[in-house]
Coordinates of C-alpha atoms and ligand atoms in Angstrom, one line a residue:
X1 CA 344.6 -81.0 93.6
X2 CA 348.2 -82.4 92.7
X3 CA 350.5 -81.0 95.6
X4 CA 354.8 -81.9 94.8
X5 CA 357.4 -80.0 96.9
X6 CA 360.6 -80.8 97.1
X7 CA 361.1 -79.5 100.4
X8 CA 359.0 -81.6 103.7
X9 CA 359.4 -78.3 105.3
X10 CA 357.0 -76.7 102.8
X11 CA 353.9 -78.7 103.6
X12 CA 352.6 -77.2 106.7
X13 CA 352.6 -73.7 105.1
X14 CA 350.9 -74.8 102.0
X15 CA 348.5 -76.6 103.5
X16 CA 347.7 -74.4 106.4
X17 CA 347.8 -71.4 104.2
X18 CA 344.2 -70.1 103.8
X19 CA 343.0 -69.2 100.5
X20 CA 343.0 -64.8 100.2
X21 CA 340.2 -63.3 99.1
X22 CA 341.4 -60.8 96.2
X23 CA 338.4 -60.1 94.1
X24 CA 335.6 -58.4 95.7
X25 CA 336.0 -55.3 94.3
X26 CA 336.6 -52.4 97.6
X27 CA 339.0 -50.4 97.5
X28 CA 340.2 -51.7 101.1
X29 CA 341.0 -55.1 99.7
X30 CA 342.8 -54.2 96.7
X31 CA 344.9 -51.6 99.7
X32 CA 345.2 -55.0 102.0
X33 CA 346.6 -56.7 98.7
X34 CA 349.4 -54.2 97.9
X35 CA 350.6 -54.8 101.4
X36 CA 350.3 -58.4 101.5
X37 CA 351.2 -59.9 97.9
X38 CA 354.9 -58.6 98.4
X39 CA 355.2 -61.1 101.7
X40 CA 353.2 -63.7 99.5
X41 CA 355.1 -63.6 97.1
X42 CA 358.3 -64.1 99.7
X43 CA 356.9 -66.9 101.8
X44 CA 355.7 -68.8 98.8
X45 CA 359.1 -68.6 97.1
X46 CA 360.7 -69.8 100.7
X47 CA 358.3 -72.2 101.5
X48 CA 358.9 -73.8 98.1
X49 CA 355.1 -74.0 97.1
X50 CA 356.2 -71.6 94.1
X51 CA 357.7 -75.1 92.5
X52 CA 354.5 -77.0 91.6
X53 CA 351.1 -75.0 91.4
X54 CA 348.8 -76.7 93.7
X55 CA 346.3 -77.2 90.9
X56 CA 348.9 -78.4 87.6
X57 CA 347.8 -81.0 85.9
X58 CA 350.7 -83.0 85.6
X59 CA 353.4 -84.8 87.0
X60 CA 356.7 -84.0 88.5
X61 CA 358.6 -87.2 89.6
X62 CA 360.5 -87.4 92.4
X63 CA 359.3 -84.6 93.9
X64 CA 356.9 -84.7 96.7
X65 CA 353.5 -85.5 95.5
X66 CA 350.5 -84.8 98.3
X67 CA 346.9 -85.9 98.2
X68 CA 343.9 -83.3 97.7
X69 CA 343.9 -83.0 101.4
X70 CA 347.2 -81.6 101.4
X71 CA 349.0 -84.9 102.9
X72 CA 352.0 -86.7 101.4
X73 CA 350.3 -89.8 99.3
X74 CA 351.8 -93.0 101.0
X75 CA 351.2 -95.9 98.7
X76 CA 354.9 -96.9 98.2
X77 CA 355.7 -99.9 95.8
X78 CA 351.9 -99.3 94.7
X79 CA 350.2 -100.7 91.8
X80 CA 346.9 -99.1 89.9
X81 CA 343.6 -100.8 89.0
X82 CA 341.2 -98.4 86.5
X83 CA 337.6 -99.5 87.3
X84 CA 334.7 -97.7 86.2
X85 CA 336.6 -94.6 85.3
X86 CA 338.2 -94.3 88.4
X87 CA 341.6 -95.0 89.3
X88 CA 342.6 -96.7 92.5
X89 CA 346.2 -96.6 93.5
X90 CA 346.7 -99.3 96.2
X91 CA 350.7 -99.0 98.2
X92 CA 352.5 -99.7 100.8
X93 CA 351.2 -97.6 104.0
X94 CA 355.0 -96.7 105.0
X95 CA 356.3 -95.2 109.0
X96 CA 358.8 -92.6 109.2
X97 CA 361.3 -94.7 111.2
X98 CA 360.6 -98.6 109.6
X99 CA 359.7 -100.4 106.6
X100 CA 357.9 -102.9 108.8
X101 CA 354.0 -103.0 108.0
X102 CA 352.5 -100.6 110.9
X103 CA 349.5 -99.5 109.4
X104 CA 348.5 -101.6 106.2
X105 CA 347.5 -101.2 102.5
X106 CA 346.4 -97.4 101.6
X107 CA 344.7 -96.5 98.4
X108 CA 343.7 -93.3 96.6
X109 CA 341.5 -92.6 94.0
X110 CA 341.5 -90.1 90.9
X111 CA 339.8 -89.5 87.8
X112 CA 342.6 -87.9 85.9
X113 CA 345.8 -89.2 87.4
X114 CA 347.2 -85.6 88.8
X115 CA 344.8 -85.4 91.6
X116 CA 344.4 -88.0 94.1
X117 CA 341.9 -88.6 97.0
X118 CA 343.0 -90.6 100.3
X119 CA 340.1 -93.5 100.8
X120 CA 342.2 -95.2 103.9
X121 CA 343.7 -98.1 104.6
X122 CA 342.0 -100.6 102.6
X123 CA 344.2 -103.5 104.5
X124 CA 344.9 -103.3 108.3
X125 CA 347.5 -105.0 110.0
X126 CA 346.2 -107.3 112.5
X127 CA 346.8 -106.9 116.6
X128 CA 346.4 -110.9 117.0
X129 CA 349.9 -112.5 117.2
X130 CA 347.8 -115.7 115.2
X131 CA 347.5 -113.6 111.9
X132 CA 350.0 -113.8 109.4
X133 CA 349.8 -109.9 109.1
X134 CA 350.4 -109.1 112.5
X135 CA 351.5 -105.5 112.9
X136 CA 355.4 -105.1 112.8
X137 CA 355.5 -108.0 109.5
X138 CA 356.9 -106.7 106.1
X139 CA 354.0 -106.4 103.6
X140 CA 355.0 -105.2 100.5
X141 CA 354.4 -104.7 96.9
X142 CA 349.9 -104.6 97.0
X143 CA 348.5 -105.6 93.4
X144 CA 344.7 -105.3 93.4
X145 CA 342.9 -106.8 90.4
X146 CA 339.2 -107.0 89.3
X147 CA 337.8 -110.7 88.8
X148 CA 334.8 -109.5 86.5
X149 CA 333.3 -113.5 87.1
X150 CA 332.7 -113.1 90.6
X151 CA 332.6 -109.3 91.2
X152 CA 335.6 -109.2 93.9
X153 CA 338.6 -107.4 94.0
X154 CA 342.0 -109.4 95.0
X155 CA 344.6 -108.2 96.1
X156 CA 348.0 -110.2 96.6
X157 CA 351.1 -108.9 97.9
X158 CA 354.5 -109.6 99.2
X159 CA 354.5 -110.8 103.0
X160 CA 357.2 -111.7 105.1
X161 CA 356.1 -112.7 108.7
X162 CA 356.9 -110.9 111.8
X163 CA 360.1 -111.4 113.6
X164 CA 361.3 -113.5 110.5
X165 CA 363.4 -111.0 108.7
X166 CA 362.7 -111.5 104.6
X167 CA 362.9 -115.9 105.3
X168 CA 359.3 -116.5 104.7
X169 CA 359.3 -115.3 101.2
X170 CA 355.2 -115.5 101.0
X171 CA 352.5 -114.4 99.1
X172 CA 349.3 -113.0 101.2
X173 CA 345.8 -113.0 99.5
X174 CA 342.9 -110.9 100.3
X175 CA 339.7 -110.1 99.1
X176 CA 336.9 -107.2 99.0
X177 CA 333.8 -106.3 97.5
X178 CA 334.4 -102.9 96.8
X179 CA 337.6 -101.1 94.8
X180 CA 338.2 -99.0 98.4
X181 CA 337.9 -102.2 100.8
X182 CA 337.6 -103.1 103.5
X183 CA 339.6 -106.2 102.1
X184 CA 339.9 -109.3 104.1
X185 CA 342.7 -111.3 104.3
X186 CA 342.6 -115.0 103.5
X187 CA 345.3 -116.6 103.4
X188 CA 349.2 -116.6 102.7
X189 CA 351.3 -119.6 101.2
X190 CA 354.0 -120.4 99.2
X191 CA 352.8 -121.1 95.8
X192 CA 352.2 -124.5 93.9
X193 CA 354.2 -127.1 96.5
X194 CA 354.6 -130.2 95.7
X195 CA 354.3 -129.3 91.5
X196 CA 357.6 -129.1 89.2
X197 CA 357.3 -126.1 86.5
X198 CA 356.3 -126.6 83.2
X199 CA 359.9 -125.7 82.0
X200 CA 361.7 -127.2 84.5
X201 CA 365.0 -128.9 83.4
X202 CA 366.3 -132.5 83.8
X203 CA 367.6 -132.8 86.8
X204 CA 370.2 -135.3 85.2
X205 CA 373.2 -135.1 86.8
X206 CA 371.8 -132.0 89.9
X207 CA 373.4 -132.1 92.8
X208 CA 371.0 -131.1 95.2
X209 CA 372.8 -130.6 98.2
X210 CA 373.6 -126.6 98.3
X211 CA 375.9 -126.9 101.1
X212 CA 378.2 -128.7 98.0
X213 CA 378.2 -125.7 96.8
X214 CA 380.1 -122.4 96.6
X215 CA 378.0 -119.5 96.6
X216 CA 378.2 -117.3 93.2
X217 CA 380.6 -120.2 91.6
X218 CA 379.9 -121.2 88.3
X219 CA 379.1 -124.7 89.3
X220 CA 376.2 -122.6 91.7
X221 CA 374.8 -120.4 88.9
X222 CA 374.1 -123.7 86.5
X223 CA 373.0 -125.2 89.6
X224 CA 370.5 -122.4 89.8
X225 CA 369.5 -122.7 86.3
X226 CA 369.2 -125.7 86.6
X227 CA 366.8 -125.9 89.3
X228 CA 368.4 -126.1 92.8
X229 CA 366.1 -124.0 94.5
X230 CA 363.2 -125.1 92.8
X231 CA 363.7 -128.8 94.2
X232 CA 365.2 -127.5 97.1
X233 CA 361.1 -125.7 98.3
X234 CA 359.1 -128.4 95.9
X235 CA 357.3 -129.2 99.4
X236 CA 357.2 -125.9 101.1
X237 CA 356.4 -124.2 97.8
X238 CA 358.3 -121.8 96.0
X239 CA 359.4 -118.4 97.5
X240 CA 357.5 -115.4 96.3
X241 CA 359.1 -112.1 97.0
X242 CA 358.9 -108.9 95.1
X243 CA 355.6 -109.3 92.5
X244 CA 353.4 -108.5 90.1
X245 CA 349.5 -109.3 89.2
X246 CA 348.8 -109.3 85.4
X247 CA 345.3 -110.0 84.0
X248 CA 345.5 -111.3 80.3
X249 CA 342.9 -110.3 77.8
X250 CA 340.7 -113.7 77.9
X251 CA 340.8 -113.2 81.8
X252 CA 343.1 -115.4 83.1
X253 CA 344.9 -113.8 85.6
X254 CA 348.8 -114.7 86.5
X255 CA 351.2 -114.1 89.6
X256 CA 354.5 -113.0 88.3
X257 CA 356.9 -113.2 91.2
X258 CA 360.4 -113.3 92.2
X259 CA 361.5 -116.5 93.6
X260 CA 364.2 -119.0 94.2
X261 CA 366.2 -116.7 96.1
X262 CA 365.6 -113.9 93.9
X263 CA 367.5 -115.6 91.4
X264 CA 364.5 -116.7 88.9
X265 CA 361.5 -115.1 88.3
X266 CA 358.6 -117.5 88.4
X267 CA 355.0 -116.7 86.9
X268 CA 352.3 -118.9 88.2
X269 CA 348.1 -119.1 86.3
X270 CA 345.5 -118.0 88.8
X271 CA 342.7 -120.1 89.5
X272 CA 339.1 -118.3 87.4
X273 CA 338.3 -116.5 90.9
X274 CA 342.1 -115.3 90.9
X275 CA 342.4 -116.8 94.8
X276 CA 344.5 -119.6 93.8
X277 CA 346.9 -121.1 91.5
X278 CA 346.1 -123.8 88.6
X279 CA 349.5 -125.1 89.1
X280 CA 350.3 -124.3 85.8
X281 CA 353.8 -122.4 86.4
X282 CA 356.9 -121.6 84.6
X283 CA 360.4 -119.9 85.5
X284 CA 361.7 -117.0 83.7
X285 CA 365.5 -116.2 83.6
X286 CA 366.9 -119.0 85.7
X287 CA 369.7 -117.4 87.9
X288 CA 368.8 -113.8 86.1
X289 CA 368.5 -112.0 89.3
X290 CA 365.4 -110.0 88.5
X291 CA 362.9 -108.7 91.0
X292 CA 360.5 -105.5 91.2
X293 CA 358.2 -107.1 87.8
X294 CA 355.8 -104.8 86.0
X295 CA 354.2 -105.7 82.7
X296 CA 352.3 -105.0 80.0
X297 CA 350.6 -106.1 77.0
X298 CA 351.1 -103.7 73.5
X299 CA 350.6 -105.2 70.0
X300 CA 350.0 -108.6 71.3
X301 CA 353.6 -108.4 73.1
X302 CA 354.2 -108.5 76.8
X303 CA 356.9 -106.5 78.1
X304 CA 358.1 -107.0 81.8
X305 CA 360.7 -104.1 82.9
X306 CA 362.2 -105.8 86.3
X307 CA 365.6 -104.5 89.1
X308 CA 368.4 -106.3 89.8
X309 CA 368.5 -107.2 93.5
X310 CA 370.0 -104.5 95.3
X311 CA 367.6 -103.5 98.3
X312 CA 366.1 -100.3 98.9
X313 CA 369.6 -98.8 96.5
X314 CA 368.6 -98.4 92.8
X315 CA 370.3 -100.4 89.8
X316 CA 369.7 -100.4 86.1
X317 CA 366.1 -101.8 84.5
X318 CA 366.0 -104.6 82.7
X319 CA 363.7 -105.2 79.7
X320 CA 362.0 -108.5 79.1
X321 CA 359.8 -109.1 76.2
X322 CA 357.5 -112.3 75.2
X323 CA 354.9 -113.6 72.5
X324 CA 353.2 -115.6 75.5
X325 CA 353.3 -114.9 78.8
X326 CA 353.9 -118.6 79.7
X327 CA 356.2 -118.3 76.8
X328 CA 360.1 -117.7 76.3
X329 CA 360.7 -114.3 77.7
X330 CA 363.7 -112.7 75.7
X331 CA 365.9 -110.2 78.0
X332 CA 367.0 -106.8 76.7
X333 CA 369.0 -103.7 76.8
X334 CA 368.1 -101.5 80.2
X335 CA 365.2 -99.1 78.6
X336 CA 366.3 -96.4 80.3
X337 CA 368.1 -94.0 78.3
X338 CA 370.1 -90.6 79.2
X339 CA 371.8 -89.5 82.6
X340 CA 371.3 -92.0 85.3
X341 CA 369.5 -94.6 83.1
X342 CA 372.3 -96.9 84.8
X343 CA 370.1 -96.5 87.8
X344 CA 366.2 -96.3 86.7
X345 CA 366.7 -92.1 87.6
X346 CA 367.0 -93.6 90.9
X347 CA 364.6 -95.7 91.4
X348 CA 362.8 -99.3 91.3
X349 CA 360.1 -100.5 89.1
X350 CA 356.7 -101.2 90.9
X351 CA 353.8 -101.0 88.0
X352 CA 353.1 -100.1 84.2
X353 CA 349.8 -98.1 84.0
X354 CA 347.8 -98.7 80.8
X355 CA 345.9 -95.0 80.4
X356 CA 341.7 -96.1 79.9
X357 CA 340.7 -94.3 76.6
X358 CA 344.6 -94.3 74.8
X359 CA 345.7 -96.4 72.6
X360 CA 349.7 -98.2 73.8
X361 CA 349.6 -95.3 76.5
X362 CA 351.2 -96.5 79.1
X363 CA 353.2 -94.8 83.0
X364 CA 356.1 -96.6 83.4
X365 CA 355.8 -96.3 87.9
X366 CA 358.9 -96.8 90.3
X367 CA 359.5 -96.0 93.5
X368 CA 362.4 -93.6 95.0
X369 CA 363.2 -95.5 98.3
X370 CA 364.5 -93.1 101.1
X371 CA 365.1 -96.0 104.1
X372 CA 366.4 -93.0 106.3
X373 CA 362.6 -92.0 106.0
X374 CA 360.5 -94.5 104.3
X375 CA 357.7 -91.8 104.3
X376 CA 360.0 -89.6 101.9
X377 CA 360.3 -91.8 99.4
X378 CA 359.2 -90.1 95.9
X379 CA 357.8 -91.4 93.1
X380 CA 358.6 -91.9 90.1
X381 CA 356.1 -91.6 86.8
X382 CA 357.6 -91.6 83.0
X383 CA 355.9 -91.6 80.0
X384 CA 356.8 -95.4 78.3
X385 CA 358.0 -94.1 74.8
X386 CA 358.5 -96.6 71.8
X387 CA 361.1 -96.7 69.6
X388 CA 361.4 -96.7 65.7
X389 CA 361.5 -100.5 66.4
X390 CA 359.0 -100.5 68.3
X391 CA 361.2 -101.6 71.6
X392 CA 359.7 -99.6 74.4
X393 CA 362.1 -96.7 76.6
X394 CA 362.1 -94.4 79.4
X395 CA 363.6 -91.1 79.4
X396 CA 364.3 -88.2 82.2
X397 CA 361.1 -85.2 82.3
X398 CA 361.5 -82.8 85.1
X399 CA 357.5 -82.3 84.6
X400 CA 354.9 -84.2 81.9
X401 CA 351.5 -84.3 81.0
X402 CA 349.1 -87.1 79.4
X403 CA 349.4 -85.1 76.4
X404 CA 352.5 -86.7 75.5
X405 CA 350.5 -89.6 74.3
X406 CA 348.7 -88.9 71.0
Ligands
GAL1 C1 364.0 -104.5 97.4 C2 362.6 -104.8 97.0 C3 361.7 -104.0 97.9 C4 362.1 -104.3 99.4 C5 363.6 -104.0 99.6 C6 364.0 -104.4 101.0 O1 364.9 -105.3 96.6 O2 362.3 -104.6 95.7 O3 360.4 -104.3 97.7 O4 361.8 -105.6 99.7 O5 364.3 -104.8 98.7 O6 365.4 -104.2 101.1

C-alpha cells in the first residue's frame, strides 16, 4: 500500500485506524454507518489521510511516503537495483536527532514501485570500536549492484569514520548473497593509491604545496584542474565522498564518485567481481564542484545529473552527458525546468531508475533533506522527460503515475 501524508501527526491515526466493516448487509450496520461516516469523514479530513488514498498507485513527491506496514520508508540517499522483477530500494537508515549511522543500510522491496515492503536493515552498524562502521560513523549514499559472474550482490557506499567528522572521505565495500542481505562488510579504502588517472594533466609547472595557495583564487582553481589534490592523496588514494555505482551493458561495473575535495568527480573501473578497482580511472570536471552523481544510459548516451556542494541545503542540477563513460563528459544547462528548478524542487540527486519492461523510462530520485529531523526528509521521484532534442528534463508533478511513459 503506498501511504504519503504531509502531516507526521497523521500517521498514528491512519495506521491504527481499523478497517470498518460496511457491507454485510443488516439493517444495524448500514444504522451504525449513518452515525459514524459523518465523524469519518471529519477525522480523515483532519488527520490528513484524505490527501493520498492508502492504496493509489502513484507517486506524490515530497510528501510523506510510508511502507505497507504503515511506517515512514527510511532509505534516505537510496539507490534501486531491479532483480528478478523485484525492486530493492537500499538507503540510508536515518535517526530523528543525527545523521550519524545508528542503525545501518535498510531496504524495501516492491513489484510496482507505489507499494513498498520493509525487509530490515540489510547492513548493521558494528558495536566493536575495530570496525570501520562502528555505530555513530557517517555512512551514506548505499548503491547495491548485481555481479551476474559470481552471483553476489555489492554494495558500496560513502563512509566517513567515527569521531572524524567528513576527513576520511572513504568508500566501504560489502557483500551478500541475497538482494535482502545480510551483507557483510569487507573492507573500506581510498581508491587506486599510488596510480595517476588516465587524463591526468602534466604536472609542468604545478606547485604542489597548497599552503602556497589562496583558497578559491584563480591560481587555486587551475591548481585544481590541474591536479593538486590528485598528487596531493596519490599515496593515501583519492577521496571518495558522495557516489554512484553504474553497471555498463558488457558488465563492467564503475564507481563514479566525488573526490578531490569535492571539486572533481572521479570515475574509477571495477574489478569483474565489482570488489575492487582495475585502476583504470579518470576525472571528470576538474574543479567543477559536482557531488550527489546519478546516471544513466539512453541511446547509447550516458547522462549523469549531479549538486553543487552545498550540504544538506538544495542548489540547482547539473547535466552531464558522454559517448563513453571513461570518455569526455560535456556539462549542461540545470535540467530542471519551471518554479524552483534553481534548486532541484528542493532537493539533491541520489539515483536514476531505469523502469524493467519500458523502453528510455527512467525516475529521476532525490532526496528532500530535513537535518532538523533527518527522519522527515521526503522524497523526491520525477518522471525524466526528453526533449525535442532529445536532452533529458525534470519538471514539477504534484502526483504521477508510470503511465506517463508510453
Ligand atoms: C551533502 C551530501 C550528503 C551529505 C551532506 C552532509 O552535500 O550530498 O550526502 O553528505 O552533504 O552535509
Amino acid at each position: 500500500m503506498l501511504r504519503m501524508h504531509d502531516d507526521g501527526a497523521s500517521v498514528a491515526f491512519c495506521k491504527n485506524k481499523p478497517k470498518p466493516d460496511y457491507d454485510n448487509g443488516r439493517r444495524g450496520a448500514v444504522m451504525k454507518k449513518d452515525i459514524i461516516l459523518p465523524f469519518m469523514a471529519v477525522a480523515i479530513l483532519l488527520s490528513g489521510c484524505s490527501k493520498h488514498n492508502a492504496e493509489a498507485n502513484y507517486f506524490s513527491p515530497g510528501q510523506f511516503w510510508y511502507d505497507d506496514s504503515g511506517a515512514l520508508i527510511n532509505a534516505h540517499g537510496g539507490g534501486i537495483l531491479s532483480y528478478k522483477n523485484t525492486y530493492y530500494w537500499y538507503g540510508e537508515y536515518k535517526s530523528d536527532t543525527t545523521s550519524n549511522a545508528m542503525t545501518g543500510v535498510s531496504c524495501y522491496s516492491s513489484q510496482d514501485l507505489y507499494t513498498w515492503h520493509n525487509e530490515g536493515i540489510v547492513l548493521p552498524v558494528s558495536d566493536s570500536p575495530e570496525s570501520d562502521i562502528q555505530r555513530g560513523c557517517i555512512l551514506e549514499r548505499p548503491k547495491v549492484i548485481f555481479n551476474e559472474s559470481t552471483g553476489k550482490f555489492v554494495m558500496y557506499f560513502h563512509l566517513e569514520l567515527k569521531g572524524q567528522g567528513y576527513s576520511a572521505a572513504r568508500v566501504g565495500i560489502a557483500v551478500s548473497e541475497t538482494p535482502t542481505g545480510p551483507f557483510t562488510f569487507i573492507r573500506s579504502l581510498r581508491p587506486n593509491a599510488d596510480i595517476l588517472p588516465l587524463n591526468m594533466p602534466s604536472e609542468a609547472g604545478l606547485d604542489k604545496d597548497e599552503s602556497h595557495y589562496e583558497g578559491w583564487s584563480a591560481e587555486w582553481v587551475a591548481a585544481v584542474r590541474q591536479g593538486l589534490f590528485t598528487w596531493r592523496d596519490l599515496h593515501t588514494g583519492q577521496m571518495s565522498r558522495d557516489m554512484a555505482l553504474y553497471v555498463d551493458d558488457d558488465g563492467k561495473a564503475y564507481h563514479i564518485y566525488a573526490s578531490e575535495e569535492n571539486l572533481t568527480l572521479q570515475i574509477a573501473e571495477l574489478t569483474p567481481d565489482y570488489l575492487g578497482y582495475t585502476g583504470r580511472y579518470k576525472r571528470i570536471q576538474p574543479a567543477g564542484h559536482n557531488e550527489a552523481p546519478a546516471l544513466f544510459k539512453k541511446a547509447g548516451k550516458y547522462y549523469m545529473i549531479t549538486s553543487g556542494c552545498t550540504g544538506w541545503a538544495p542548489n540547482a542540477a547539473r547535466l552531464l552527458t558522454a559517448d563513453s563513460l571513461m570518455g569526455e563528459w560535456t556539462l549542461h544547462e540545470n535540467p530542471c525546468v519551471g518554479a524552483d528548478a534553481d534548486l532541484t524542487f528542493h532537493s539533491q540527486s541520489t539515483f536514476v531508475l531505469p523502469i524493467e519492461g519500458k523502453h528510455n523510462a527512467f525516475i529521476f530520485m532525490a532526496d528532500r533533506w530535513k537535518p532538523e529531523k533527518h527522519t522527515e526528509g521526503t522524497y523526491i521521484w520525477l518522471p525524466v522527460q526528453f526533449g525535442a532534442d532529445g536532452m533529458p528534463y525534470l519538471e514539477w508533478k504534484d502526483n504521477w503515475d508510470l503511465s506517463v511513459f508510453k
